[in-house]
Every structure is written in C-alpha cells, then in structure tokens.
C-alpha cells in the first residue's frame, strides 16, 4: 500500500473519515478520527494526540505524541454503510514521542523491536491464532446478560447452533477486509464460537487480532447479541482461549522442520520450546492478563495447567500439530483473547529466542493425560504448573529478566502497576460465594 493507492481508494469509496488506531498497554483499541481533508497530514506523521489520557502511556507534562500510520494497514470499514455523509476507513499507527523517536511504551513498538532481534539471527515469526468468544443475549435495556442463544456444543449444526447466521456474517465481513478465514465453528460450550484465520507474519497477525475483536463485537451487536472475549464468563463450562500456532522461518523455509529427524522437529524448534517453557510462568502474566483468566486455567476444561509439551496430547501447555514440512509449528495453548497480542507475541518470541541463543534442551514430551497424573508422577516427569492466579503470574514476571527486557522498563512498570491494582480491587471485594458459604455458618 502506498499514498497514491490510499488516496485513490478514499476517492472511489467516498471516504470522509479515517480512524487512526493504536492500543494501550492492556490491548484496548483506541483511535483518533480525522476527516479525509487531514489525510495528507496524517500520512506525513504530523498529527499529534494527548498521550497522558491513554492507559500506560505518559505523564501529563510529557503528553504530546505523534501518530505515524502504517500504510499497509489501511482499509475501508465494511460494516459502516455508504451514506451521503461518506464512509469510514482506518489506519493502525506507530507512536512517536515529542522528539519524534519511537515511543518505548507502545506495545506495537515492543513487538517490532523483538522481531528485529529475530531478524538479526535470520528468523521471521509466523503466527496463526484461534480466538474463541461467547455470544450472549441483551436485556430490555440493551445490556449484556449471561443467557446464550443456544445449547449447542462442538461442531454442532443448525438448528441446534443458533449463532450460525451471526458467525457467517462475521466471516464474510472479515473476508471483505482481507482476512483469509480457515475455519469457523461452534465450540464446546453453549453460545461459544471460534473463527480461525490463516497464519501471517507476527506484526500483521497482532494487527489482525485487535481488528478481529472489533469486527466480532460489531457484527454481534447488529444481530442483537453481545460478543465477549472474557475467558470464563460462566462457571462450570469451558472458557475461551486463543491458541497460537507459531513457527520461525529462515531463508524462506520453515526453521522448525527437519526431514532427517524421526519426529520432523528441528533442533531450533526444540530450543524454542525449551525457551518458552522456561519462561512460561512469566509469559502467563502477559498472555493470561486478567483475574478472570485464571478461572479458565483450571483442570477439566481443556485448558492447560501444567508446563509440558506433547506431539498429540492436548493437556500440556504446548502441542505439536501433526503436519510437517512448511506447516511444522508449535501450538501454545495458554493465551486467552483478552491479552494484548503485541505484548503476547513479544514475550513469546523473546523467550523462544532465549532458548535458541542459549541452546536450551527441551525435556522429553509427555504423551499421558497430565490431569490424571499424581503430584509425585508429575515431579518425576519434571512437570511444573502455571501460576494459579494473576498475583502469582505478576510475581513470576517480576523475577524473569528476559521477559522484563522484552517489555522494556516503561511497559513493564506500568503494566505490573495496573495489574497489581486489579488484583487488589478483586481481593478486597466480597462475593456471592462467600456470603453463601460463610454468612450462616459462622
């Protein structure tokens, strides 16, 4: 995409407004809207905004920041119908400080830096996500409830799956925006869905994930539903994850594949796995970043709890899908869709590169169902556990210099501060379960 092409699309589609988008450190999408008359100035990177108003950016006395659009992210938003007032497009932006240097607190820049580190070693990172979400009814005031619109389960068809129309509309909208959708289906829990899109280079995938979340929620709203990426909205059923299929490429070939080895996995792949497993507890703070994330990461609901890897077994943290050759990859199963994808991919890649640089040796794969193994058996197999809650995960993060380095001092300090505050607010509340359990007993 270049300037001339963007201006041509703006003219041909009667685009009147452009949203300049970026995320805060928590992964929440923000935007500044401009008119098409300001587009030339925006493409020059001359537009400024108040960074002090954004979570995890800067103090009020250093608030002026520049938005510098990534031209390759330009697209016309398809869910906003053409009217006499014109259409709306978007550009995802990189953030620069008042000295016009890349802003260290920008999650997108954090990912760009570690991708540059990988490039110095000759690697590029490819990622394919599997985001899951729930759709719930709205009440008479338009507020979301916890009532689903079906009782369907995995791969069910209509009329049991009553969310198919909305899901198909989501797929068509995403396809019109350039997504290559690989699969869309009902998930295990009632009202739960999954839409998978094809792997791309890591930065493009992160851009796609934040765009995907907006599209899904917007289309669901058109169908009178509320879509949520909350990991565990309902007790007793499966939660929503976002498995990440990851591979490294070098000189146009998959660096995770080695045809000379019986299992087809290269030494680089095993070292990458070892690095991710070593830093898995700290990674969890970024890829499972909410109090609610750890209600999903419990035994019995297909979510990983233990730090191990396997060829087929779906109970460990990392699974190796069967395909080999160009499709050789690892599947990291702990992330959920509330994570900031830029930061999530940043810490995963940094950890994998640590494994490669230090030639770490992965422990043997585990083919047993880990949920059925006793504590002594898990210890014998060197199987550790992921953090049990957000506070434990943040503690692990504070003790992991590699993951902290990946985030940078600015993001690390403000992210941990925000998450400690979240944990303290959660811990101080009195919940219905406590009332039922203790009010009459004591």
PDB file of N, CA and C in Angstrom, residues 19 21 29 75-79 90 133 135 166-179 181 195 197 207-223 227 229:
ATOM      1  N   UNK A  19     -10.067   6.622  10.909  1.00  0.00           N
ATOM      2  CA  UNK A  19      -9.727   6.364  12.303  1.00  0.00           C
ATOM      3  C   UNK A  19      -8.250   5.993  12.390  1.00  0.00           C
ATOM      4  N   UNK A  21      -5.718   4.344  14.551  1.00  0.00           N
ATOM      5  CA  UNK A  21      -5.880   3.408  15.654  1.00  0.00           C
ATOM      6  C   UNK A  21      -4.543   2.988  16.266  1.00  0.00           C
ATOM      7  N   UNK A  29      -8.197  -1.181  22.062  1.00  0.00           N
ATOM      8  CA  UNK A  29      -8.038  -0.349  20.879  1.00  0.00           C
ATOM      9  C   UNK A  29      -8.508   1.074  21.137  1.00  0.00           C
ATOM     10  N   UNK A  75      -7.596   0.293   5.448  1.00  0.00           N
ATOM     11  CA  UNK A  75      -8.749  -0.387   4.852  1.00  0.00           C
ATOM     12  C   UNK A  75     -10.017   0.398   5.165  1.00  0.00           C
ATOM     13  N   UNK A  76     -11.008   0.228   4.291  1.00  0.00           N
ATOM     14  CA  UNK A  76     -12.323   0.841   4.480  1.00  0.00           C
ATOM     15  C   UNK A  76     -13.164  -0.100   5.333  1.00  0.00           C
ATOM     16  N   UNK A  77     -13.756   0.416   6.382  1.00  0.00           N
ATOM     17  CA  UNK A  77     -14.533  -0.420   7.294  1.00  0.00           C
ATOM     18  C   UNK A  77     -15.849  -0.817   6.635  1.00  0.00           C
ATOM     19  N   UNK A  78     -16.079  -2.120   6.436  1.00  0.00           N
ATOM     20  CA  UNK A  78     -17.225  -2.561   5.649  1.00  0.00           C
ATOM     21  C   UNK A  78     -18.553  -2.515   6.384  1.00  0.00           C
ATOM     22  N   UNK A  79     -18.536  -2.482   7.727  1.00  0.00           N
ATOM     23  CA  UNK A  79     -19.816  -2.524   8.432  1.00  0.00           C
ATOM     24  C   UNK A  79     -20.471  -1.149   8.535  1.00  0.00           C
ATOM     25  N   UNK A  90      -9.709   3.049   8.216  1.00  0.00           N
ATOM     26  CA  UNK A  90      -8.827   3.039   9.380  1.00  0.00           C
ATOM     27  C   UNK A  90      -7.371   2.848   8.955  1.00  0.00           C
ATOM     28  N   UNK A 133     -14.833 -17.036  21.543  1.00  0.00           N
ATOM     29  CA  UNK A 133     -15.646 -15.990  22.171  1.00  0.00           C
ATOM     30  C   UNK A 133     -17.045 -16.540  22.435  1.00  0.00           C
ATOM     31  N   UNK A 135     -21.293 -15.530  22.708  1.00  0.00           N
ATOM     32  CA  UNK A 135     -22.342 -14.576  22.349  1.00  0.00           C
ATOM     33  C   UNK A 135     -23.501 -14.744  23.310  1.00  0.00           C
ATOM     34  N   UNK A 166     -24.957 -15.154  12.646  1.00  0.00           N
ATOM     35  CA  UNK A 166     -24.046 -14.102  13.092  1.00  0.00           C
ATOM     36  C   UNK A 166     -22.605 -14.469  12.775  1.00  0.00           C
ATOM     37  N   UNK A 167     -22.261 -15.741  12.993  1.00  0.00           N
ATOM     38  CA  UNK A 167     -20.884 -16.183  12.739  1.00  0.00           C
ATOM     39  C   UNK A 167     -20.557 -16.087  11.247  1.00  0.00           C
ATOM     40  N   UNK A 168     -21.506 -16.458  10.397  1.00  0.00           N
ATOM     41  CA  UNK A 168     -21.281 -16.353   8.951  1.00  0.00           C
ATOM     42  C   UNK A 168     -21.115 -14.896   8.539  1.00  0.00           C
ATOM     43  N   UNK A 169     -21.903 -14.002   9.134  1.00  0.00           N
ATOM     44  CA  UNK A 169     -21.785 -12.578   8.843  1.00  0.00           C
ATOM     45  C   UNK A 169     -20.406 -12.066   9.268  1.00  0.00           C
ATOM     46  N   UNK A 170     -19.915 -12.571  10.403  1.00  0.00           N
ATOM     47  CA  UNK A 170     -18.563 -12.190  10.849  1.00  0.00           C
ATOM     48  C   UNK A 170     -17.515 -12.639   9.843  1.00  0.00           C
ATOM     49  N   UNK A 171     -17.638 -13.875   9.371  1.00  0.00           N
ATOM     50  CA  UNK A 171     -16.677 -14.417   8.412  1.00  0.00           C
ATOM     51  C   UNK A 171     -16.694 -13.613   7.123  1.00  0.00           C
ATOM     52  N   UNK A 172     -17.885 -13.289   6.630  1.00  0.00           N
ATOM     53  CA  UNK A 172     -17.983 -12.524   5.387  1.00  0.00           C
ATOM     54  C   UNK A 172     -17.401 -11.120   5.547  1.00  0.00           C
ATOM     55  N   UNK A 173     -17.654 -10.515   6.712  1.00  0.00           N
ATOM     56  CA  UNK A 173     -17.100  -9.179   6.970  1.00  0.00           C
ATOM     57  C   UNK A 173     -15.581  -9.235   7.036  1.00  0.00           C
ATOM     58  N   UNK A 174     -15.048 -10.201   7.765  1.00  0.00           N
ATOM     59  CA  UNK A 174     -13.598 -10.348   7.880  1.00  0.00           C
ATOM     60  C   UNK A 174     -12.966 -10.623   6.513  1.00  0.00           C
ATOM     61  N   UNK A 175     -13.609 -11.475   5.719  1.00  0.00           N
ATOM     62  CA  UNK A 175     -13.079 -11.799   4.386  1.00  0.00           C
ATOM     63  C   UNK A 175     -13.025 -10.559   3.503  1.00  0.00           C
ATOM     64  N   UNK A 176     -14.039  -9.709   3.624  1.00  0.00           N
ATOM     65  CA  UNK A 176     -14.054  -8.484   2.816  1.00  0.00           C
ATOM     66  C   UNK A 176     -12.949  -7.522   3.228  1.00  0.00           C
ATOM     67  N   UNK A 177     -12.394  -7.738   4.436  1.00  0.00           N
ATOM     68  CA  UNK A 177     -11.322  -6.880   4.942  1.00  0.00           C
ATOM     69  C   UNK A 177      -9.945  -7.487   4.697  1.00  0.00           C
ATOM     70  N   UNK A 178      -9.893  -8.620   3.985  1.00  0.00           N
ATOM     71  CA  UNK A 178      -8.619  -9.214   3.622  1.00  0.00           C
ATOM     72  C   UNK A 178      -8.185 -10.381   4.485  1.00  0.00           C
ATOM     73  N   UNK A 179      -8.999 -10.769   5.471  1.00  0.00           N
ATOM     74  CA  UNK A 179      -8.684 -11.953   6.265  1.00  0.00           C
ATOM     75  C   UNK A 179      -8.896 -13.216   5.428  1.00  0.00           C
ATOM     76  N   UNK A 181      -9.989 -16.670   6.110  1.00  0.00           N
ATOM     77  CA  UNK A 181     -10.587 -17.480   7.173  1.00  0.00           C
ATOM     78  C   UNK A 181     -10.389 -18.960   6.849  1.00  0.00           C
ATOM     79  N   UNK A 195     -13.404 -18.655  15.389  1.00  0.00           N
ATOM     80  CA  UNK A 195     -13.105 -18.326  13.999  1.00  0.00           C
ATOM     81  C   UNK A 195     -11.587 -18.254  13.863  1.00  0.00           C
ATOM     82  N   UNK A 197      -8.121 -17.698  11.520  1.00  0.00           N
ATOM     83  CA  UNK A 197      -7.639 -17.132  10.264  1.00  0.00           C
ATOM     84  C   UNK A 197      -6.185 -17.503  10.022  1.00  0.00           C
ATOM     85  N   UNK A 207      -1.948  -7.132  14.455  1.00  0.00           N
ATOM     86  CA  UNK A 207      -2.895  -6.156  13.913  1.00  0.00           C
ATOM     87  C   UNK A 207      -4.245  -6.812  13.631  1.00  0.00           C
ATOM     88  N   UNK A 208      -4.206  -8.008  13.067  1.00  0.00           N
ATOM     89  CA  UNK A 208      -5.439  -8.705  12.721  1.00  0.00           C
ATOM     90  C   UNK A 208      -6.249  -9.086  13.960  1.00  0.00           C
ATOM     91  N   UNK A 209      -5.565  -9.465  15.034  1.00  0.00           N
ATOM     92  CA  UNK A 209      -6.283  -9.873  16.244  1.00  0.00           C
ATOM     93  C   UNK A 209      -7.060  -8.696  16.834  1.00  0.00           C
ATOM     94  N   UNK A 210      -6.426  -7.519  16.933  1.00  0.00           N
ATOM     95  CA  UNK A 210      -7.151  -6.380  17.500  1.00  0.00           C
ATOM     96  C   UNK A 210      -8.280  -5.946  16.577  1.00  0.00           C
ATOM     97  N   UNK A 211      -8.091  -6.083  15.271  1.00  0.00           N
ATOM     98  CA  UNK A 211      -9.165  -5.793  14.317  1.00  0.00           C
ATOM     99  C   UNK A 211     -10.276  -6.820  14.441  1.00  0.00           C
ATOM    100  N   UNK A 212      -9.914  -8.084  14.560  1.00  0.00           N
ATOM    101  CA  UNK A 212     -10.875  -9.180  14.689  1.00  0.00           C
ATOM    102  C   UNK A 212     -11.827  -8.943  15.860  1.00  0.00           C
ATOM    103  N   UNK A 213     -11.291  -8.528  16.988  1.00  0.00           N
ATOM    104  CA  UNK A 213     -12.129  -8.343  18.167  1.00  0.00           C
ATOM    105  C   UNK A 213     -13.181  -7.264  17.930  1.00  0.00           C
ATOM    106  N   UNK A 214     -12.795  -6.206  17.230  1.00  0.00           N
ATOM    107  CA  UNK A 214     -13.761  -5.139  16.932  1.00  0.00           C
ATOM    108  C   UNK A 214     -14.844  -5.635  15.979  1.00  0.00           C
ATOM    109  N   UNK A 215     -14.431  -6.373  14.931  1.00  0.00           N
ATOM    110  CA  UNK A 215     -15.386  -6.879  13.946  1.00  0.00           C
ATOM    111  C   UNK A 215     -16.398  -7.807  14.603  1.00  0.00           C
ATOM    112  N   UNK A 216     -15.917  -8.749  15.410  1.00  0.00           N
ATOM    113  CA  UNK A 216     -16.808  -9.726  16.048  1.00  0.00           C
ATOM    114  C   UNK A 216     -17.839  -9.034  16.927  1.00  0.00           C
ATOM    115  N   UNK A 217     -17.414  -8.074  17.729  1.00  0.00           N
ATOM    116  CA  UNK A 217     -18.343  -7.406  18.635  1.00  0.00           C
ATOM    117  C   UNK A 217     -19.318  -6.515  17.863  1.00  0.00           C
ATOM    118  N   UNK A 218     -18.834  -5.892  16.797  1.00  0.00           N
ATOM    119  CA  UNK A 218     -19.702  -5.025  15.995  1.00  0.00           C
ATOM    120  C   UNK A 218     -20.781  -5.837  15.284  1.00  0.00           C
ATOM    121  N   UNK A 219     -20.392  -6.950  14.666  1.00  0.00           N
ATOM    122  CA  UNK A 219     -21.347  -7.779  13.935  1.00  0.00           C
ATOM    123  C   UNK A 219     -22.336  -8.431  14.899  1.00  0.00           C
ATOM    124  N   UNK A 220     -21.863  -8.893  16.041  1.00  0.00           N
ATOM    125  CA  UNK A 220     -22.767  -9.480  17.037  1.00  0.00           C
ATOM    126  C   UNK A 220     -23.830  -8.468  17.452  1.00  0.00           C
ATOM    127  N   UNK A 221     -23.425  -7.238  17.628  1.00  0.00           N
ATOM    128  CA  UNK A 221     -24.371  -6.186  18.014  1.00  0.00           C
ATOM    129  C   UNK A 221     -25.436  -5.997  16.948  1.00  0.00           C
ATOM    130  N   UNK A 222     -25.055  -6.092  15.675  1.00  0.00           N
ATOM    131  CA  UNK A 222     -26.034  -5.996  14.580  1.00  0.00           C
ATOM    132  C   UNK A 222     -27.073  -7.099  14.655  1.00  0.00           C
ATOM    133  N   UNK A 223     -26.684  -8.241  15.226  1.00  0.00           N
ATOM    134  CA  UNK A 223     -27.599  -9.380  15.362  1.00  0.00           C
ATOM    135  C   UNK A 223     -28.293  -9.397  16.723  1.00  0.00           C
ATOM    136  N   UNK A 227     -21.041 -10.018  22.022  1.00  0.00           N
ATOM    137  CA  UNK A 227     -19.904 -10.943  21.931  1.00  0.00           C
ATOM    138  C   UNK A 227     -18.867 -10.524  22.956  1.00  0.00           C
ATOM    139  N   UNK A 229     -14.968 -11.594  24.771  1.00  0.00           N
ATOM    140  CA  UNK A 229     -13.746 -12.391  24.783  1.00  0.00           C
ATOM    141  C   UNK A 229     -13.282 -12.667  26.213  1.00  0.00           C
TER     142      UNK A 229
END
